[in-house]
Amino acid sequence: MCADLDRSKAIDLAITQIERQFGKGSIMKLGGKERVADIPAISTGSLSLDIALGTMGVPRGRIVEIYGPESGGKTTLALHIVAEAQKANGLAAFIDAEHALDVTYAKKIGVNTDDLLISQPDTGEQALEIAETLVRSGALDVLVIDSVAALVPKAELEGEMGDAQMGLQARLMSQALRKL
């Protein structure tokens, strides 16, 4: 019983220290009186998917990776999210690293292509610099990068066929994600 009391005091002391250092709400019991604030989200355009995600869409201010097989609907889902953001008077940008955006299809889905910012960068570095600049502006509601696989580093593009370019893209992505 005494050991449980000591543990309880120790954790209370640690929580107090963390809150003093990082602010109230920086640590809490998940089932406690304090609740994690509702996370604002942008709908995916699919009620069942919004419900399954648990936040009624994709969370704002977060990096969300959509993963799946080729022709699995990743770009279509991203375009639906763009359309939903635009319906709510949001601003969206689309970095088309694949150089494959079908504008006619995007319009059919509901994307206002006149207001959509689009970039078709030549290199992975250029794409990620553009993304960083747009994110730092604080003006965007949605930024889509299509696709990570198409973010080819400049060194790889300029190198010879068969050159060993191990880990360049991974390094590029790792660095970019830390900045974003």
Short mmCIF file of C-alpha atoms in Angstrom, two decimals:
data_model
loop_
_atom_site.label_atom_id
_atom_site.label_comp_id
_atom_site.label_asym_id
_atom_site.label_seq_id
_atom_site.Cartn_x
_atom_site.Cartn_y
_atom_site.Cartn_z
CA MET A 1 0.00 0.00 0.00
CA CYS A 2 2.85 2.37 0.89
CA ALA A 3 4.62 1.59 -2.40
CA ASP A 4 1.45 2.49 -4.34
CA LEU A 5 1.26 5.82 -2.49
CA ASP A 6 4.91 6.56 -3.31
CA ARG A 7 4.33 5.74 -6.99
CA SER A 8 1.25 7.96 -7.06
CA LYS A 9 3.16 10.86 -5.50
CA ALA A 10 6.07 10.33 -7.89
CA ILE A 11 3.85 10.44 -10.97
CA ASP A 12 1.96 13.49 -9.65
CA LEU A 13 5.29 15.25 -9.11
CA ALA A 14 6.44 14.31 -12.62
CA ILE A 15 3.17 15.58 -14.15
CA THR A 16 3.46 18.86 -12.24
CA GLN A 17 7.04 19.30 -13.45
CA ILE A 18 6.06 18.57 -17.08
CA GLU A 19 3.13 21.00 -16.93
CA ARG A 20 5.36 23.69 -15.43
CA GLN A 21 7.95 23.20 -18.16
CA PHE A 22 5.68 22.66 -21.20
CA GLY A 23 2.33 24.16 -20.17
CA LYS A 24 -1.03 22.94 -18.92
CA GLY A 25 -2.45 20.16 -21.07
CA SER A 26 0.94 18.95 -22.32
CA ILE A 27 0.31 15.70 -20.44
CA MET A 28 -2.92 14.26 -19.11
CA LYS A 29 -4.71 11.04 -18.33
CA LEU A 30 -6.66 9.96 -21.37
CA GLY A 31 -9.69 9.04 -19.27
CA GLY A 32 -9.43 12.10 -17.02
CA LYS A 33 -11.65 15.17 -16.75
CA GLU A 34 -9.60 17.08 -19.28
CA ARG A 35 -10.35 16.04 -22.84
CA VAL A 36 -8.14 16.20 -25.85
CA ALA A 37 -9.52 19.07 -27.92
CA ASP A 38 -11.57 18.13 -30.93
CA ILE A 39 -9.24 17.97 -33.90
CA PRO A 40 -10.47 20.09 -36.79
CA ALA A 41 -10.70 18.03 -39.95
CA ILE A 42 -11.47 18.27 -43.65
CA SER A 43 -13.98 15.76 -44.96
CA THR A 44 -12.86 13.15 -47.45
CA GLY A 45 -16.20 13.42 -49.22
CA SER A 46 -17.10 9.94 -47.98
CA LEU A 47 -19.12 9.82 -44.77
CA SER A 48 -18.20 6.20 -44.05
CA LEU A 49 -14.47 6.96 -44.47
CA ASP A 50 -14.77 10.11 -42.34
CA ILE A 51 -16.38 8.06 -39.56
CA ALA A 52 -13.76 5.31 -39.89
CA LEU A 53 -10.97 7.88 -39.54
CA GLY A 54 -12.47 8.95 -36.22
CA THR A 55 -12.02 12.67 -36.83
CA MET A 56 -14.73 13.12 -39.47
CA GLY A 57 -12.09 13.56 -42.16
CA VAL A 58 -8.36 14.13 -42.40
CA PRO A 59 -6.98 16.22 -39.53
CA ARG A 60 -5.94 19.79 -40.33
CA GLY A 61 -2.34 20.80 -39.73
CA ARG A 62 -1.06 17.23 -39.97
CA ILE A 63 0.80 15.20 -42.55
CA VAL A 64 -1.39 12.40 -43.87
CA GLU A 65 0.02 9.74 -46.18
CA ILE A 66 -2.39 7.91 -48.44
CA TYR A 67 -0.90 4.54 -49.29
CA GLY A 68 -2.10 1.87 -51.66
CA PRO A 69 -1.55 -0.03 -54.89
CA GLU A 70 -1.16 1.62 -58.27
CA SER A 71 -4.54 2.83 -59.56
CA GLY A 72 -5.99 2.26 -56.09
CA GLY A 73 -7.68 5.68 -55.89
CA LYS A 74 -5.08 7.65 -53.91
CA THR A 75 -5.15 10.69 -56.21
CA THR A 76 -8.94 10.50 -56.46
CA LEU A 77 -9.22 10.56 -52.66
CA ALA A 78 -6.78 13.48 -52.47
CA LEU A 79 -8.82 15.39 -55.07
CA HIS A 80 -12.03 14.73 -53.10
CA ILE A 81 -10.33 16.21 -50.01
CA VAL A 82 -9.27 19.24 -52.08
CA ALA A 83 -12.85 19.66 -53.33
CA GLU A 84 -14.24 19.45 -49.78
CA ALA A 85 -11.74 22.05 -48.55
CA GLN A 86 -12.68 24.35 -51.42
CA LYS A 87 -16.40 23.93 -50.66
CA ALA A 88 -15.63 25.34 -47.22
CA ASN A 89 -13.87 28.34 -48.86
CA GLY A 90 -10.46 26.80 -48.23
CA LEU A 91 -7.35 27.24 -50.33
CA ALA A 92 -5.65 24.17 -51.78
CA ALA A 93 -2.44 23.42 -53.66
CA PHE A 94 -1.47 20.36 -55.68
CA ILE A 95 2.17 19.51 -56.31
CA ASP A 96 2.04 17.19 -59.30
CA ALA A 97 5.42 15.48 -59.17
CA GLU A 98 4.11 12.77 -61.48
CA HIS A 99 3.07 15.36 -64.10
CA ALA A 100 -0.12 13.35 -64.50
CA LEU A 101 -2.96 15.44 -63.06
CA ASP A 102 -6.10 15.05 -65.16
CA VAL A 103 -7.73 18.48 -64.89
CA THR A 104 -10.96 17.33 -66.55
CA TYR A 105 -11.31 14.50 -64.02
CA ALA A 106 -10.52 16.88 -61.14
CA LYS A 107 -13.32 19.20 -62.30
CA LYS A 108 -15.77 16.28 -62.50
CA ILE A 109 -14.95 15.34 -58.90
CA GLY A 110 -15.79 18.89 -57.81
CA VAL A 111 -12.38 20.58 -57.65
CA ASN A 112 -12.49 24.26 -58.54
CA THR A 113 -9.45 24.12 -60.82
CA ASP A 114 -9.52 27.91 -61.35
CA ASP A 115 -8.64 28.41 -57.67
CA LEU A 116 -6.35 25.38 -57.29
CA LEU A 117 -2.66 26.22 -57.02
CA ILE A 118 -0.66 23.71 -59.05
CA SER A 119 3.04 23.06 -59.47
CA GLN A 120 4.78 20.50 -61.66
CA PRO A 121 8.34 20.55 -60.32
CA ASP A 122 11.36 19.09 -62.09
CA THR A 123 13.04 17.55 -59.02
CA GLY A 124 12.14 16.23 -55.60
CA GLU A 125 14.07 19.07 -53.95
CA GLN A 126 12.12 21.66 -55.95
CA ALA A 127 8.80 20.02 -55.03
CA LEU A 128 9.62 19.96 -51.34
CA GLU A 129 10.93 23.56 -51.33
CA ILE A 130 7.65 24.66 -52.93
CA ALA A 131 5.72 22.64 -50.34
CA GLU A 132 7.70 24.18 -47.48
CA THR A 133 7.11 27.72 -48.77
CA LEU A 134 3.37 27.09 -49.14
CA VAL A 135 3.09 25.50 -45.68
CA ARG A 136 5.03 28.32 -44.02
CA SER A 137 2.66 30.87 -45.61
CA GLY A 138 -0.05 29.53 -43.31
CA ALA A 139 -2.66 30.28 -45.98
CA LEU A 140 -3.36 26.76 -47.23
CA ASP A 141 -6.00 24.40 -45.97
CA VAL A 142 -4.78 21.42 -48.03
CA LEU A 143 -1.52 20.61 -49.77
CA VAL A 144 -1.30 17.47 -51.90
CA ILE A 145 1.99 16.03 -53.11
CA ASP A 146 1.37 13.43 -55.80
CA SER A 147 3.38 11.30 -55.37
CA VAL A 148 6.25 10.52 -53.01
CA ALA A 149 7.59 7.95 -55.48
CA ALA A 150 7.88 10.69 -58.12
CA LEU A 151 10.01 12.94 -55.88
CA VAL A 152 13.26 12.05 -57.61
CA PRO A 153 16.36 13.76 -56.16
CA LYS A 154 18.30 16.07 -58.49
CA ALA A 155 21.50 14.01 -58.09
CA GLU A 156 19.66 10.93 -59.34
CA LEU A 157 18.24 12.77 -62.35
CA GLU A 158 21.64 14.20 -63.28
CA GLY A 159 23.55 10.96 -62.67
CA GLU A 160 24.33 8.27 -65.18
CA MET A 161 22.14 5.21 -65.69
CA GLY A 162 23.30 2.53 -63.31
CA ASP A 163 24.94 4.93 -60.82
CA ALA A 164 24.46 3.86 -57.23
CA GLN A 165 22.20 6.46 -55.64
CA MET A 166 21.38 4.61 -52.46
CA GLY A 167 19.10 6.31 -49.99
CA LEU A 168 18.92 9.72 -51.69
CA GLN A 169 15.14 9.83 -51.81
CA ALA A 170 14.83 8.51 -48.25
CA ARG A 171 17.24 11.17 -47.02
CA LEU A 172 15.35 13.85 -48.96
CA MET A 173 12.00 12.79 -47.50
CA SER A 174 13.38 12.49 -43.98
CA GLN A 175 14.79 16.00 -44.13
CA ALA A 176 11.60 17.43 -45.64
CA LEU A 177 9.32 15.84 -43.05
CA ARG A 178 11.38 17.30 -40.22
CA LYS A 179 11.00 20.76 -41.78
CA LEU A 180 7.30 20.46 -42.53
#
